[in-house]
GROMACS .gro file of C-alpha atoms in nm:
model
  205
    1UNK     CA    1  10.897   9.879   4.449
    2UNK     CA    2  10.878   9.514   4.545
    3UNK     CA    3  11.127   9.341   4.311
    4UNK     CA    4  11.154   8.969   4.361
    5UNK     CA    5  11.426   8.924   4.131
    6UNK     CA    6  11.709   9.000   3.973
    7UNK     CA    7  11.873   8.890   3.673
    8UNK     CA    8  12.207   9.077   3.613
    9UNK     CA    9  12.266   9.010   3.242
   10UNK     CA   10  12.078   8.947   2.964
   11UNK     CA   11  12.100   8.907   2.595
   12UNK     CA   12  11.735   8.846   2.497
   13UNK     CA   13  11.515   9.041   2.712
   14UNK     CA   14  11.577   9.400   2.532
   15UNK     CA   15  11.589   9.368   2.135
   16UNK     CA   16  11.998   9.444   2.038
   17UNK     CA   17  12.065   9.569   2.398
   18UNK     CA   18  12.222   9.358   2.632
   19UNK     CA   19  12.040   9.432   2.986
   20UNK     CA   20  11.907   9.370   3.342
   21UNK     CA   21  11.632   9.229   3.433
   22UNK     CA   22  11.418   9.324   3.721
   23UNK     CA   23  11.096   9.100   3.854
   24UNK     CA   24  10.853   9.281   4.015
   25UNK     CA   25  10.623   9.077   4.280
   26UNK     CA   26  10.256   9.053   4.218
   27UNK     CA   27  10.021   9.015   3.946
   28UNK     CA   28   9.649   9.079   3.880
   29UNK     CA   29   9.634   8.757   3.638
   30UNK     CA   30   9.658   8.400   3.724
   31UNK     CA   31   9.759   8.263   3.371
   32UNK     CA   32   9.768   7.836   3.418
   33UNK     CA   33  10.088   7.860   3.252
   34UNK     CA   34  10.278   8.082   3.417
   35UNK     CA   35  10.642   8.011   3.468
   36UNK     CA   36  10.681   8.258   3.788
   37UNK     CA   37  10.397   8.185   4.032
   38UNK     CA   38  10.667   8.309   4.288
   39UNK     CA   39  10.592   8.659   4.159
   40UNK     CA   40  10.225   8.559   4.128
   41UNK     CA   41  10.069   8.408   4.467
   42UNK     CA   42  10.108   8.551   4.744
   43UNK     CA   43  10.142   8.244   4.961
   44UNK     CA   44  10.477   8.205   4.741
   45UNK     CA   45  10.603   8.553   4.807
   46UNK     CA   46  10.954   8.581   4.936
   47UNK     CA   47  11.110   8.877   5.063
   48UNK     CA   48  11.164   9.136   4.833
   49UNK     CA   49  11.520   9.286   4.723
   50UNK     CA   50  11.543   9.621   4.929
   51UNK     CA   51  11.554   9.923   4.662
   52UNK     CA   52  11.851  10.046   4.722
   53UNK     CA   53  12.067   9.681   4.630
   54UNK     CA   54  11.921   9.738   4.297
   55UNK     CA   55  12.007  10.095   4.293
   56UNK     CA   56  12.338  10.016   4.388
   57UNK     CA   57  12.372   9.751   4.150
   58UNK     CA   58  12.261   9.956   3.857
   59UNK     CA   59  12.506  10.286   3.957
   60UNK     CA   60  12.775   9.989   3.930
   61UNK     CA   61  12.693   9.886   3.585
   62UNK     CA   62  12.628  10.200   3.424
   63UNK     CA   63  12.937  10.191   3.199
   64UNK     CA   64  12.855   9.810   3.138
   65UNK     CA   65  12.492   9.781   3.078
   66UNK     CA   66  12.287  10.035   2.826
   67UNK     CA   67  11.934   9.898   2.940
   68UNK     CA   68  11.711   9.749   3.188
   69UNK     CA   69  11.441   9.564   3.161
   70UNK     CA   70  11.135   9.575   3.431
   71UNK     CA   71  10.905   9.266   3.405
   72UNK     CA   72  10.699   9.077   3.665
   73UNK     CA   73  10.454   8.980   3.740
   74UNK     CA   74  10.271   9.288   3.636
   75UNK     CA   75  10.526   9.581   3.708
   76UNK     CA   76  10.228   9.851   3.661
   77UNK     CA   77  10.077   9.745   3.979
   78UNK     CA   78  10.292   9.863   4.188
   79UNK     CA   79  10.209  10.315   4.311
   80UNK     CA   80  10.574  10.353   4.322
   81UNK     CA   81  10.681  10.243   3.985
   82UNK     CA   82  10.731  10.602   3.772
   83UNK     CA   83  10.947  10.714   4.065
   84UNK     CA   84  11.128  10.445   3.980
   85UNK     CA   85  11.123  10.484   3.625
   86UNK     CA   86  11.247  10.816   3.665
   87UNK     CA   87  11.540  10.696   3.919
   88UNK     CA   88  11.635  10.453   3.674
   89UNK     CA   89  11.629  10.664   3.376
   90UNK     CA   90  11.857  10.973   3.573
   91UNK     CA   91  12.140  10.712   3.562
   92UNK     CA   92  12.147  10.679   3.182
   93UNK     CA   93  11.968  10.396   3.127
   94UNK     CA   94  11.716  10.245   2.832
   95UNK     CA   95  11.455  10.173   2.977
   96UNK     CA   96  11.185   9.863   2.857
   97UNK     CA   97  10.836   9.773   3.027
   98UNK     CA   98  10.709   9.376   3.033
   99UNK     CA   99  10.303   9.433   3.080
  100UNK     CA  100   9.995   9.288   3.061
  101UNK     CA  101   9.829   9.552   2.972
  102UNK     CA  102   9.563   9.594   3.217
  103UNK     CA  103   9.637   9.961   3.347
  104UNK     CA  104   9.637  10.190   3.029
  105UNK     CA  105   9.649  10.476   3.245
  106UNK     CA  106  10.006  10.390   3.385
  107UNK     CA  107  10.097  10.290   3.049
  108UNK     CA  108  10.028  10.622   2.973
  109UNK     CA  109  10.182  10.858   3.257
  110UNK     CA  110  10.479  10.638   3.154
  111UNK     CA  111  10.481  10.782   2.797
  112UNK     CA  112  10.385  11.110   2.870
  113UNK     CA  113  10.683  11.132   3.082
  114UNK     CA  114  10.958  11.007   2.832
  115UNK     CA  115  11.035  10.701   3.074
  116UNK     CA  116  10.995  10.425   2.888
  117UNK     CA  117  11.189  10.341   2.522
  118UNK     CA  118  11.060   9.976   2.448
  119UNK     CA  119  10.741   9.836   2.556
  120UNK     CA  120  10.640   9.449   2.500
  121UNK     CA  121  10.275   9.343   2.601
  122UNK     CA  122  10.143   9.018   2.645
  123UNK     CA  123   9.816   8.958   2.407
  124UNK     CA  124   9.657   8.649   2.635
  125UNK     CA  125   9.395   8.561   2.397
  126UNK     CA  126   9.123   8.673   2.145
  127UNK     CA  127   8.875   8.896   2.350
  128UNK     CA  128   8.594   8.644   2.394
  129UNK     CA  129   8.864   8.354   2.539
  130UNK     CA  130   9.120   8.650   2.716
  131UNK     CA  131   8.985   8.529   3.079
  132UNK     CA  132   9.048   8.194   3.036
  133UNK     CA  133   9.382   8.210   2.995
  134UNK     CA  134   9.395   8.549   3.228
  135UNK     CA  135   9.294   8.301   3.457
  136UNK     CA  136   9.066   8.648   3.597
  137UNK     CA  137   8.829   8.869   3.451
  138UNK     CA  138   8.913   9.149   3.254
  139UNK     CA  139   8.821   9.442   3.142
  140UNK     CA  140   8.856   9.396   2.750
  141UNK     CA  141   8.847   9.805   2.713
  142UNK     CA  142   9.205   9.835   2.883
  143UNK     CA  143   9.335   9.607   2.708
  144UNK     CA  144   9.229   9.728   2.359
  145UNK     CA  145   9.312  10.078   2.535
  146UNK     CA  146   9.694   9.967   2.603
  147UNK     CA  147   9.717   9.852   2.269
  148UNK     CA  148   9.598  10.152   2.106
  149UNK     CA  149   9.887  10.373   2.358
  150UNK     CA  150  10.145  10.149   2.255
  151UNK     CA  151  10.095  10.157   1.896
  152UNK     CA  152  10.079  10.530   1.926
  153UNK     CA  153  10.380  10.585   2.131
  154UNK     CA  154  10.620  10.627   1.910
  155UNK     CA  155  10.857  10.389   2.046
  156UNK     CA  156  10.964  10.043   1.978
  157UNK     CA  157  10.705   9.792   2.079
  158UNK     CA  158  10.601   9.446   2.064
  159UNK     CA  159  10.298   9.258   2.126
  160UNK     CA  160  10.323   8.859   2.208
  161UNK     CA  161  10.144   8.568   2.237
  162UNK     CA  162  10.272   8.243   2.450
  163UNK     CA  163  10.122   7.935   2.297
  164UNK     CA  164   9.966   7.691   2.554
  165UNK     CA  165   9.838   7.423   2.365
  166UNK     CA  166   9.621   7.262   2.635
  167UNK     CA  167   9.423   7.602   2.598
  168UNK     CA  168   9.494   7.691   2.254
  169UNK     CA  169   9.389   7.545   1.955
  170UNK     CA  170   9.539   7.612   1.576
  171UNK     CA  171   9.150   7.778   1.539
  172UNK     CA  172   9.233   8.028   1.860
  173UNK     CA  173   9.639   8.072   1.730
  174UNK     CA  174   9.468   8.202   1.387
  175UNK     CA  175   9.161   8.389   1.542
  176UNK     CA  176   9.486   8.624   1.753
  177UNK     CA  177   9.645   8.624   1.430
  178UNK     CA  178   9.358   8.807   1.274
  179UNK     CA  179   9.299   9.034   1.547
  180UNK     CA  180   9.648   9.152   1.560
  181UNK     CA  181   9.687   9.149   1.164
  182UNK     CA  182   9.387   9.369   1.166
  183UNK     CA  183   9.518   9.606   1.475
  184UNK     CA  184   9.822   9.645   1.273
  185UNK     CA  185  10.016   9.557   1.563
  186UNK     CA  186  10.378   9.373   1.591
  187UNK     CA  187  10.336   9.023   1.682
  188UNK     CA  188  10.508   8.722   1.812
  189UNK     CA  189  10.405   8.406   1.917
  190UNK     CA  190  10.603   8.230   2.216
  191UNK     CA  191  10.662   7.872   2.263
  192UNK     CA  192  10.511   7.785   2.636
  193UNK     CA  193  10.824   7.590   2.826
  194UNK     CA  194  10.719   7.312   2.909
  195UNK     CA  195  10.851   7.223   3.352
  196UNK     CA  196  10.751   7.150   3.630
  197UNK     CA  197  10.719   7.507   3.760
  198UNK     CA  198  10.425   7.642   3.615
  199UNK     CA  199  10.113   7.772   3.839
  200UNK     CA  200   9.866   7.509   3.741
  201UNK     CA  201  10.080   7.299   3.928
  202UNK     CA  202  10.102   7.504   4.228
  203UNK     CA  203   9.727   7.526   4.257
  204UNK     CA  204   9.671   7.199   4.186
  205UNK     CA  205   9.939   7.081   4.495
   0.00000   0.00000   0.00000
């Protein structure tokens, strides 16, 4: 696993669980508004945590922390990440998956395997706009795919929307509103954070 980042304690990341957070590197989207474009271009990369810190880390927190949280970037990018699931989950922990949805078929080895026990997915846009603020193509079947597994899982799920108002409109807020009020799904919409460090900015530089 490359993991970029660590943040030790959190009381917002996992729903009534106080937790870690772990940043994978990488991502298949470039979303303007992204506040991590150190975990999303390459050129920004730094050297990952080794493994075994975070292993380490995690062993000593055991009797301190119930729950870790794996976010990115896009964590189901990375071959490597159900072994880690499954080393993560042999040392007691809840675990919960940050995703944007784009690989339904890790979404659903996860599941199948009884690794995962909250999963939140970013909904980007209504399907017609979703590249635009994906910043890439893609493939509108995985994501309605992802959202189908989720839904069905079983498990405690979320699906959320961050609000960029250069790129959304009160027309394209409502249009996601419909979609999700007719998928049934749980939704949230995010204020974007407005800084300095977002990626628009780094490609524009």
């Amino acid at each position: 696993m490359k993991i970029a980042g660590l943040q030790k304690f959190s009381l917002i990341d996992y729903p009534n669980h106080p937790c870690a957070v772990l940043f994978t590197q990488g991502c298949n989207f470039r979303c303007p508004f992204c506040h991590n474009p150190e975990l999303v271009l390459p050129s920004h990369f730094t050297p990952p945590i080794p493994t075994e810190d975070i292993l380490t880390f995690l062993k000593k927190r055991q009797k301190q922390l119930p729950a870790v949280t794996i976010s990115g970037g896009e964590p189901t990018l990375h071959a490597d990440l159900l072994d880690f699931l499954h080393t993560i989950k042999s040392l007691g922990y809840k675990i919960k998956l940050d995703t944007n949805g784009t690989r339904p078929q890790v979404i659903a080895q996860a599941l199948s395997q009884n690794l995962l026990d909250f999963i939140a997915m970013d909904i980007k846009s209504t399907p017609p706009t979703y590249h635009q603020l994906a910043g890439s193509q893609v493939n509108i079947d995985h994501i309605h795919h992802s959202i189908h597994l989720i839904q069905n899982s079983g498990l405690p799920h979320l699906f959320r929307t961050t609000l960029y108002p250069p790129l959304q409109d009160s027309l394209t807020q409502q249009a996601i509103t419909v979609w999700m009020e007719t998928l049934q799904a749980p939704h949230i919409f995010q204020t974007f954070r407005d800084g300095q460090k977002i990626l628009i900015n780094f490609t524009q530089s």
